[in-house]
Amino acid sequence: MQRARNLGIFILILALIIGLTYFGVGSKTKAATKKVTTKTLVVTDLAGRKITLKQPVKRVVAIGPGALRLVSYVDGAARIVGVEAIEKQPNAKPYILAYPQLQKLPTIGQGGPDTQPDPEKILTVKPDVIFVVQLLDKAGADRLQQQVKVPVVVLNYGQAGFFDDTALKSINLIGKILGKEKRAQELQNYVQKIKSDLAKRIGKAKSPKVYVGAVSFKGARGFESTQGSHPILKMVKAQNVADGLGKQGAITVDREQILLWDPEVVFIDEGGLSLVKEDYRKNSSFYLSLTAFKKNKVYGLLPYNSYNTNIETAFADAYYVAKVIYPTAFAGVDPVKKADEIYKFFLGKPLYQELKKKFGGFGPLKFD
C-alpha cells in the first residue's frame, strides 16, 4: 500500500515538472518570437515606386535640393545621421540656423543640383532610409537602392518650387515614414491658413506694376535676374511685369526691357543685393531712369532660394510684399512678427533677426 502511494506521488511530481517545463519553454519561445518580429511599412513614393521599410525609422539621410529642409519641417532633424557638403556652406539657410548641429554630422557626398549621390559615403552612416529630391529619376532611385540595400524614397517639391500639392505630398510621405503624421497634417493646415489669410486680406485690391530683381538661381544674380510666374508675387496677386514674357521660372532680361516695363515698385532679392549695389555705383543713370528708384519704392526681400525653396521664407516674404503693395489691406500686419511666427512654426525658432543680420531684412533700400 505504501509503495503504491509513493508511486502515485512520484507520478504526480513528474507530471508537474513536465508541465512547468513545457509551459516555461512555450512562454520563452513566444517571448523570443515576439522580440524578433519586425514591423514593416509599405509606401509609394513620388516617383510611383512601392517601397517596404522596417519600422521604426531612426537613422535618416536626405540628399538633393531641399530634401533636408523637408525632413526638418517634419521635426525629423534629430534623426539625420549625415549631410551633404553643400549643407555645411555658410549661406544662412533657415533650417541650418534652426538646427546648427546638422553641420557637425559626417559628410555623405558633395551635394548640389547637378551632382550624383555617393553610395560609399552614404553607407558609412548606416541609414534606415534615404530621402532624395531631384537628383534621381525612378531608374536612378532603383539603382541606388540596389547598391546600398537601403530604402530610397523619392520626394518632389513640385513644378513651381513652392508649397504646392506635390510638396505637401512629400511632407505627408515623410510624416508617415517617420511616424510624424500629426506634424505633417499640422503643416498642411498651417499652409492653408496662410494662403486663406492672404487671399482674404487682398480681396479685389489692385496691384501696382512690380519687378523682383537679383533673384537667386544656383547662386547670387544681378538686377536683371527675375522670375516669370514668381511664386511670391503670384500668391499675393501682384502685377509681375515679367509675366508679360510668357515664361515661367528663372529669366535674365535686358535692361531695355526693364526700362520699357518701368515698374512702380521694385523688390531686390537680398542674396544678390551686393551685386546690385556694386552695379548701381557704376550705372546709376539706368536705375534712376526707373520710376521705382526715382520715388524710393525699392525694397529688400529675404532670399528664398537656396538649394531649392526656403518655403517658410517665401511665406514671410509674401506678407512683406503684400504689406508694401496693399498698405491698407495689411495695415494691421507686422511683417517682422509674422515672419517669426512662420519661422517658429516651420522650424521651431524665431529666425528673422539672424537672417536680418546676414542679409538686411525687410525695409526700403538706399543706394546713395
XYZ file of N, CA and C in Angstrom, residues 129-312:
552
model
N 16.785 54.865 -44.019
C 16.077 55.344 -45.210
C 16.875 56.487 -45.837
N 16.747 56.631 -47.150
C 17.376 57.735 -47.880
C 16.275 58.505 -48.604
N 16.051 59.758 -48.199
C 15.118 60.629 -48.919
C 15.903 61.393 -49.980
N 15.344 61.509 -51.175
C 16.061 62.195 -52.253
C 15.117 63.100 -53.040
N 15.598 64.302 -53.362
C 14.860 65.260 -54.194
C 15.687 65.583 -55.433
N 15.074 65.469 -56.583
C 15.583 65.962 -57.871
C 16.749 65.166 -58.472
N 17.659 64.647 -57.667
C 18.877 64.034 -58.203
C 18.619 62.777 -59.020
N 17.572 62.027 -58.674
C 17.357 60.719 -59.282
C 15.956 60.574 -59.859
N 15.864 59.935 -61.024
C 14.565 59.534 -61.546
C 14.249 58.142 -60.998
N 13.194 57.546 -61.487
C 12.765 56.242 -60.980
C 13.862 55.191 -61.124
N 14.466 55.121 -62.304
C 15.518 54.128 -62.548
C 16.738 54.400 -61.675
N 17.084 55.681 -61.514
C 18.233 56.037 -60.689
C 18.020 55.686 -59.230
N 16.796 55.896 -58.742
C 16.479 55.549 -57.355
C 16.556 54.042 -57.144
N 16.041 53.285 -58.114
C 16.125 51.820 -58.032
C 17.577 51.365 -58.007
N 18.393 52.003 -58.815
C 19.808 51.632 -58.912
C 20.533 51.912 -57.589
N 20.289 53.098 -57.008
C 20.926 53.431 -55.733
C 20.463 52.485 -54.632
N 19.174 52.173 -54.615
C 18.635 51.269 -53.602
C 19.271 49.892 -53.704
N 19.494 49.436 -54.914
C 20.131 48.138 -55.124
C 21.587 48.167 -54.662
N 22.252 49.291 -54.868
C 23.655 49.416 -54.475
C 23.830 49.420 -52.961
N 22.989 50.168 -52.266
C 23.196 50.357 -50.826
C 22.336 49.440 -49.961
N 21.355 48.764 -50.576
C 20.454 47.872 -49.831
C 19.708 48.617 -48.720
N 19.367 49.862 -49.002
C 18.613 50.704 -48.076
C 17.458 51.327 -48.855
N 16.250 51.403 -48.279
C 15.123 52.014 -48.995
C 15.425 53.451 -49.429
N 15.202 53.739 -50.707
C 15.387 55.083 -51.263
C 14.008 55.639 -51.604
N 13.644 56.758 -51.003
C 12.319 57.353 -51.176
C 12.453 58.661 -51.953
N 11.838 58.718 -53.130
C 11.907 59.908 -53.979
C 10.826 60.907 -53.561
N 11.250 62.145 -53.279
C 10.342 63.232 -52.931
C 10.299 64.239 -54.079
N 9.425 65.239 -53.952
C 9.288 66.230 -55.018
C 8.789 67.544 -54.429
N 9.346 68.655 -54.881
C 8.892 69.985 -54.464
C 7.713 70.469 -55.292
N 7.565 69.920 -56.487
C 6.545 70.425 -57.393
C 7.156 71.334 -58.433
N 6.457 71.543 -59.514
C 6.974 72.280 -60.667
C 7.371 73.714 -60.341
N 6.576 74.387 -59.541
C 6.842 75.805 -59.287
C 7.894 76.031 -58.216
N 8.362 74.991 -57.555
C 9.327 75.159 -56.489
C 8.740 75.881 -55.291
N 7.428 75.728 -55.090
C 6.760 76.393 -53.974
C 5.969 75.344 -53.218
N 5.209 75.756 -52.222
C 4.500 74.778 -51.404
C 3.175 74.414 -52.058
N 3.235 73.661 -53.163
C 2.016 73.247 -53.843
C 1.624 71.854 -53.366
N 0.637 71.257 -54.016
C 0.131 69.956 -53.585
C 1.200 68.874 -53.635
N 2.110 68.959 -54.605
C 3.168 67.961 -54.708
C 4.095 68.031 -53.504
N 4.468 69.238 -53.106
C 5.323 69.404 -51.932
C 4.626 68.894 -50.676
N 3.331 69.140 -50.585
C 2.572 68.653 -49.432
C 2.529 67.131 -49.404
N 2.462 66.516 -50.574
C 2.507 65.053 -50.635
C 3.837 64.536 -50.105
N 4.904 65.239 -50.421
C 6.222 64.856 -49.908
C 6.262 64.970 -48.391
N 5.716 66.066 -47.864
C 5.653 66.265 -46.417
C 4.868 65.140 -45.754
N 3.727 64.808 -46.333
C 2.895 63.744 -45.764
C 3.596 62.396 -45.808
N 4.338 62.139 -46.883
C 5.057 60.873 -47.012
C 6.162 60.769 -45.967
N 6.905 61.847 -45.775
C 7.938 61.855 -44.734
C 7.299 61.615 -43.370
N 6.186 62.298 -43.117
C 5.494 62.130 -41.847
C 5.072 60.697 -41.599
N 4.584 60.041 -42.625
C 4.156 58.647 -42.495
C 5.335 57.735 -42.184
N 6.443 57.936 -42.878
C 7.616 57.081 -42.699
C 8.261 57.294 -41.331
N 8.272 58.532 -40.856
C 8.912 58.837 -39.575
C 7.955 58.754 -38.389
N 6.701 58.384 -38.642
C 5.728 58.343 -37.558
C 5.338 59.737 -37.090
N 5.386 60.711 -38.001
C 5.083 62.104 -37.678
C 3.862 62.593 -38.463
N 2.865 61.731 -38.583
C 1.684 62.087 -39.368
C 0.973 63.331 -38.820
N 0.917 63.450 -37.495
C 0.246 64.597 -36.883
C 0.949 65.897 -37.260
N 2.269 65.879 -37.199
C 3.042 67.072 -37.557
C 2.843 67.435 -39.031
N 2.840 66.437 -39.898
C 2.634 66.678 -41.329
C 1.271 67.320 -41.576
N 0.257 66.863 -40.861
C -1.081 67.429 -41.014
C -1.129 68.861 -40.491
N -0.414 69.122 -39.397
C -0.353 70.486 -38.860
C 0.266 71.444 -39.881
N 1.309 70.990 -40.557
C 1.940 71.810 -41.592
C 0.963 72.111 -42.723
N 0.250 71.085 -43.136
C -0.718 71.259 -44.218
C -1.793 72.268 -43.821
N -2.286 72.154 -42.597
C -3.318 73.078 -42.117
C -2.792 74.514 -42.032
N -1.554 74.647 -41.584
C -0.964 75.983 -41.427
C -0.761 76.659 -42.777
N -0.303 75.894 -43.742
C -0.114 76.426 -45.095
C -1.439 76.932 -45.656
N -2.477 76.151 -45.476
C -3.789 76.559 -45.969
C -4.280 77.816 -45.251
N -3.976 77.906 -43.969
C -4.362 79.080 -43.179
C -3.680 80.342 -43.715
N -2.391 80.231 -44.034
C -1.652 81.375 -44.577
C -2.233 81.804 -45.920
N -2.438 80.837 -46.798
C -2.964 81.158 -48.127
C -4.345 81.803 -48.037
N -5.172 81.276 -47.155
C -6.528 81.823 -46.995
C -6.486 83.240 -46.431
N -5.593 83.467 -45.468
C -5.476 84.792 -44.856
C -5.018 85.828 -45.878
N -4.019 85.479 -46.673
C -3.538 86.396 -47.706
C -4.644 86.722 -48.711
N -5.322 85.687 -49.183
C -6.372 85.884 -50.190
C -7.514 86.742 -49.648
N -7.885 86.493 -48.397
C -8.988 87.245 -47.788
C -8.631 88.720 -47.633
N -7.419 89.004 -47.184
C -6.999 90.390 -46.978
C -6.890 91.145 -48.306
N -6.346 90.461 -49.325
C -6.130 91.116 -50.619
C -7.447 91.395 -51.326
N -8.335 90.408 -51.298
C -9.632 90.591 -51.942
C -9.490 91.045 -53.385
N -10.077 92.188 -53.702
C -10.020 92.722 -55.070
C -9.106 93.948 -55.177
N -8.205 94.079 -54.218
C -7.284 95.218 -54.247
C -6.431 95.191 -55.510
N -6.131 96.369 -56.042
C -5.374 96.472 -57.288
C -3.888 96.639 -57.000
N -3.079 95.849 -57.701
C -1.632 95.889 -57.508
C -0.959 96.871 -58.467
N 0.080 97.565 -57.996
C 0.909 98.349 -58.920
C 1.787 97.408 -59.748
N 2.499 97.948 -60.717
C 3.431 97.134 -61.507
C 4.673 96.838 -60.656
N 4.999 95.545 -60.567
C 6.073 95.111 -59.661
C 7.151 94.347 -60.426
N 8.394 94.584 -60.033
C 9.522 93.822 -60.577
C 10.365 93.305 -59.413
N 10.752 92.032 -59.474
C 11.680 91.468 -58.488
C 13.006 91.215 -59.184
N 14.060 91.857 -58.697
C 15.374 91.713 -59.311
C 16.351 90.964 -58.438
N 17.457 90.516 -59.040
C 18.530 89.790 -58.350
C 18.047 88.460 -57.782
N 17.077 87.857 -58.452
C 16.544 86.574 -57.983
C 17.635 85.505 -58.068
N 17.881 84.842 -56.950
C 18.929 83.822 -56.895
C 18.544 82.596 -57.713
N 19.516 82.064 -58.428
C 19.324 80.820 -59.172
C 20.686 80.151 -59.302
N 20.867 79.068 -58.550
C 22.178 78.406 -58.477
C 23.261 79.415 -58.108
N 22.935 80.261 -57.139
C 23.862 81.286 -56.698
C 23.285 82.678 -56.858
N 24.018 83.678 -56.376
C 23.569 85.073 -56.443
C 23.567 85.571 -57.881
N 22.622 86.463 -58.180
C 22.490 87.033 -59.518
C 22.278 88.548 -59.415
N 22.478 89.239 -60.529
C 22.325 90.684 -60.568
C 20.893 91.129 -60.805
N 20.721 92.433 -61.014
C 19.400 93.050 -61.117
C 18.557 92.470 -62.246
N 19.197 92.039 -63.325
C 18.464 91.545 -64.495
C 17.877 90.149 -64.290
N 18.239 89.491 -63.198
C 17.710 88.153 -62.915
C 16.350 88.267 -62.235
N 15.332 87.725 -62.876
C 13.984 87.784 -62.315
C 13.302 86.436 -62.507
N 12.005 86.401 -62.353
C 11.290 85.125 -62.451
C 9.888 85.329 -62.986
N 9.556 84.563 -64.021
C 8.192 84.557 -64.517
C 7.336 83.680 -63.627
N 6.103 84.067 -63.440
C 5.207 83.364 -62.520
C 5.874 83.227 -61.147
N 6.421 84.337 -60.685
C 7.129 84.364 -59.401
C 6.187 83.906 -58.291
N 6.558 82.868 -57.534
C 5.623 82.286 -56.563
C 5.133 83.256 -55.503
N 6.003 84.155 -55.043
C 5.579 85.111 -54.021
C 4.618 86.140 -54.612
N 4.980 86.699 -55.755
C 4.095 87.678 -56.398
C 2.770 87.040 -56.799
N 2.856 85.803 -57.240
C 1.642 85.085 -57.637
C 0.719 84.878 -56.441
N 1.299 84.545 -55.300
C 0.493 84.291 -54.112
C -0.245 85.534 -53.646
N 0.381 86.704 -53.804
C -0.255 87.935 -53.334
C -0.915 88.711 -54.477
N -1.076 88.036 -55.621
C -1.772 88.616 -56.776
C -1.155 89.942 -57.226
N 0.171 90.010 -57.152
C 0.873 91.209 -57.609
C 0.985 91.203 -59.126
N 1.030 92.377 -59.711
C 1.175 92.516 -61.165
C 2.662 92.417 -61.521
N 3.106 91.203 -61.752
C 4.512 90.934 -62.066
C 4.776 91.293 -63.531
N 5.584 92.318 -63.778
C 5.816 92.752 -65.156
C 6.471 91.653 -65.995
N 7.238 90.775 -65.349
C 7.927 89.702 -66.079
C 6.967 88.662 -66.634
N 5.756 88.610 -66.105
C 4.776 87.647 -66.624
C 4.407 87.949 -68.070
N 4.637 89.179 -68.495
C 4.330 89.554 -69.874
C 5.178 88.830 -70.901
N 6.273 88.213 -70.454
C 7.135 87.459 -71.370
C 6.589 86.066 -71.655
N 5.607 85.642 -70.862
C 5.005 84.326 -71.083
C 5.905 83.166 -70.719
N 6.873 83.402 -69.842
C 7.796 82.340 -69.429
C 7.691 82.102 -67.931
N 7.963 80.856 -67.517
C 7.983 80.525 -66.099
C 9.414 80.257 -65.660
N 9.662 80.481 -64.372
C 10.979 80.173 -63.838
C 11.967 81.308 -64.020
N 13.250 80.994 -63.783
C 14.309 81.999 -63.820
C 14.472 82.593 -65.214
N 14.583 83.917 -65.279
C 14.741 84.639 -66.545
C 15.794 85.733 -66.350
N 16.647 85.896 -67.323
C 17.552 87.047 -67.347
C 17.070 87.978 -68.455
N 16.706 89.200 -68.079
C 16.096 90.124 -69.044
C 17.056 91.261 -69.401
N 16.846 91.861 -70.554
C 17.644 93.009 -70.975
C 17.218 94.254 -70.202
N 18.142 95.153 -70.010
C 17.831 96.397 -69.308
C 16.823 97.241 -70.082
N 16.903 97.145 -71.399
C 15.944 97.886 -72.218
C 14.520 97.439 -71.911
N 14.360 96.135 -71.662
C 13.033 95.613 -71.343
C 12.557 96.138 -69.994
N 13.460 96.196 -69.034
C 13.088 96.712 -67.710
C 12.685 98.181 -67.812
N 13.402 98.934 -68.642
C 13.045 100.342 -68.844
C 11.662 100.477 -69.476
N 11.349 99.584 -70.410
C 10.022 99.602 -71.035
C 8.935 99.263 -70.021
N 9.214 98.310 -69.156
C 8.232 97.948 -68.128
C 8.050 99.106 -67.144
N 9.143 99.746 -66.778
C 9.161 100.844 -65.804
C 8.296 100.523 -64.578
N 8.694 99.534 -63.793
C 7.892 99.122 -62.633
C 7.728 100.239 -61.603
N 6.567 100.242 -60.969
C 6.286 101.246 -59.939
C 6.903 100.872 -58.598
N 7.044 99.570 -58.382
C 7.651 99.055 -57.145
C 8.679 97.993 -57.528
N 9.839 98.042 -56.891
C 10.885 97.047 -57.136
C 11.265 96.375 -55.820
N 11.372 95.064 -55.863
C 11.906 94.293 -54.740
C 13.226 93.670 -55.172
N 14.198 93.687 -54.276
C 15.504 93.103 -54.559
C 15.713 91.891 -53.656
N 15.996 90.749 -54.260
C 16.390 89.562 -53.502
C 17.740 89.877 -52.857
N 17.779 89.893 -51.530
C 18.987 90.340 -50.835
C 20.160 89.371 -50.966
N 19.908 88.204 -51.528
C 21.013 87.306 -51.834
C 21.926 87.900 -52.896
N 21.379 88.774 -53.740
C 22.159 89.430 -54.787
C 22.270 90.932 -54.596
N 21.915 91.426 -53.410
C 21.893 92.873 -53.166
C 23.266 93.514 -53.354
N 24.321 92.853 -52.916
C 25.666 93.428 -53.058
C 26.024 93.623 -54.527
N 25.560 92.700 -55.385
C 25.818 92.834 -56.821
C 25.070 94.030 -57.404
N 23.843 94.225 -56.934
C 23.039 95.354 -57.421
C 23.662 96.679 -56.977
N 24.095 96.741 -55.722
C 24.703 97.981 -55.222
C 25.999 98.300 -55.963
N 26.771 97.275 -56.239
C 28.011 97.475 -56.992
C 27.713 98.008 -58.393
N 26.691 97.444 -59.016
C 26.318 97.888 -60.361
C 25.730 99.297 -60.336
N 25.001 99.604 -59.286
C 24.403 100.943 -59.152
C 25.487 102.018 -59.130
N 26.587 101.724 -58.439
C 27.680 102.696 -58.365
C 28.274 102.986 -59.751
N 28.198 102.003 -60.631
C 28.755 102.158 -61.976
C 27.726 102.685 -62.977
N 26.456 102.340 -62.745
C 25.414 102.651 -63.742
C 24.180 103.270 -63.087
N 24.375 104.249 -62.240
C 23.241 104.827 -61.510
C 22.203 105.440 -62.444
N 22.635 105.916 -63.608
C 21.690 106.553 -64.534
C 20.608 105.582 -64.992
N 20.981 104.321 -65.175
C 19.984 103.315 -65.560
C 18.931 103.166 -64.470
N 19.378 102.978 -63.247
C 18.443 102.749 -62.146
C 17.558 103.971 -61.901
N 18.149 105.148 -61.986
C 17.384 106.368 -61.718
C 16.439 106.741 -62.851
N 16.484 105.971 -63.932
C 15.507 106.147 -65.014
C 14.208 105.412 -64.702
N 14.239 104.563 -63.687
C 13.066 103.765 -63.316
C 12.241 104.495 -62.260
N 10.931 104.478 -62.447
C 10.021 105.163 -61.525
C 10.220 104.713 -60.089
N 10.378 103.417 -59.875
C 10.522 102.891 -58.516
C 11.736 103.486 -57.808
N 12.845 103.629 -58.519
C 14.046 104.202 -57.909
C 13.887 105.707 -57.692
N 13.279 106.382 -58.647
C 13.080 107.829 -58.508
C 12.185 108.159 -57.318
N 11.200 107.283 -57.041
C 10.250 107.544 -55.956
C 10.593 106.784 -54.672
N 11.796 106.203 -54.628
C 12.257 105.470 -53.437
C 11.306 104.342 -53.039
N 10.853 103.614 -54.046
C 9.994 102.462 -53.786
C 10.722 101.172 -54.176
N 11.890 101.010 -53.567
C 12.722 99.823 -53.782
C 12.932 99.171 -52.422
N 12.615 97.880 -52.322
C 12.580 97.206 -51.028
C 13.361 95.887 -51.062
N 13.849 95.510 -49.891
C 14.603 94.266 -49.784
C 13.729 93.087 -49.408
N 14.057 91.923 -49.959
C 13.395 90.666 -49.607
C 14.439 89.663 -49.138
N 14.102 88.902 -48.126
C 14.992 87.827 -47.693
C 15.097 86.789 -48.806
N 16.284 86.258 -49.070
C 16.443 85.262 -50.137
C 15.638 84.003 -49.825
N 14.825 83.596 -50.752
C 14.033 82.389 -50.505
C 14.524 81.198 -51.326
N 15.488 81.430 -52.218
C 16.064 80.329 -52.994
C 17.468 80.029 -52.500
N 17.657 78.862 -51.932
C 18.979 78.413 -51.514
C 18.924 76.901 -51.434
N 19.447 76.234 -52.460
C 19.342 74.777 -52.571
C 17.870 74.379 -52.519
N 17.125 74.982 -53.427
C 15.671 74.888 -53.567
C 15.004 75.917 -52.648
N 13.700 75.911 -52.629
C 12.942 76.986 -51.989
C 12.896 76.876 -50.471
N 13.304 77.962 -49.802
C 13.048 78.088 -48.368
C 11.579 78.483 -48.227
N 10.740 77.498 -48.081
C 9.295 77.720 -48.158
C 8.810 78.679 -47.082
N 9.350 78.543 -45.883
C 8.925 79.423 -44.798
C 9.328 80.874 -45.082
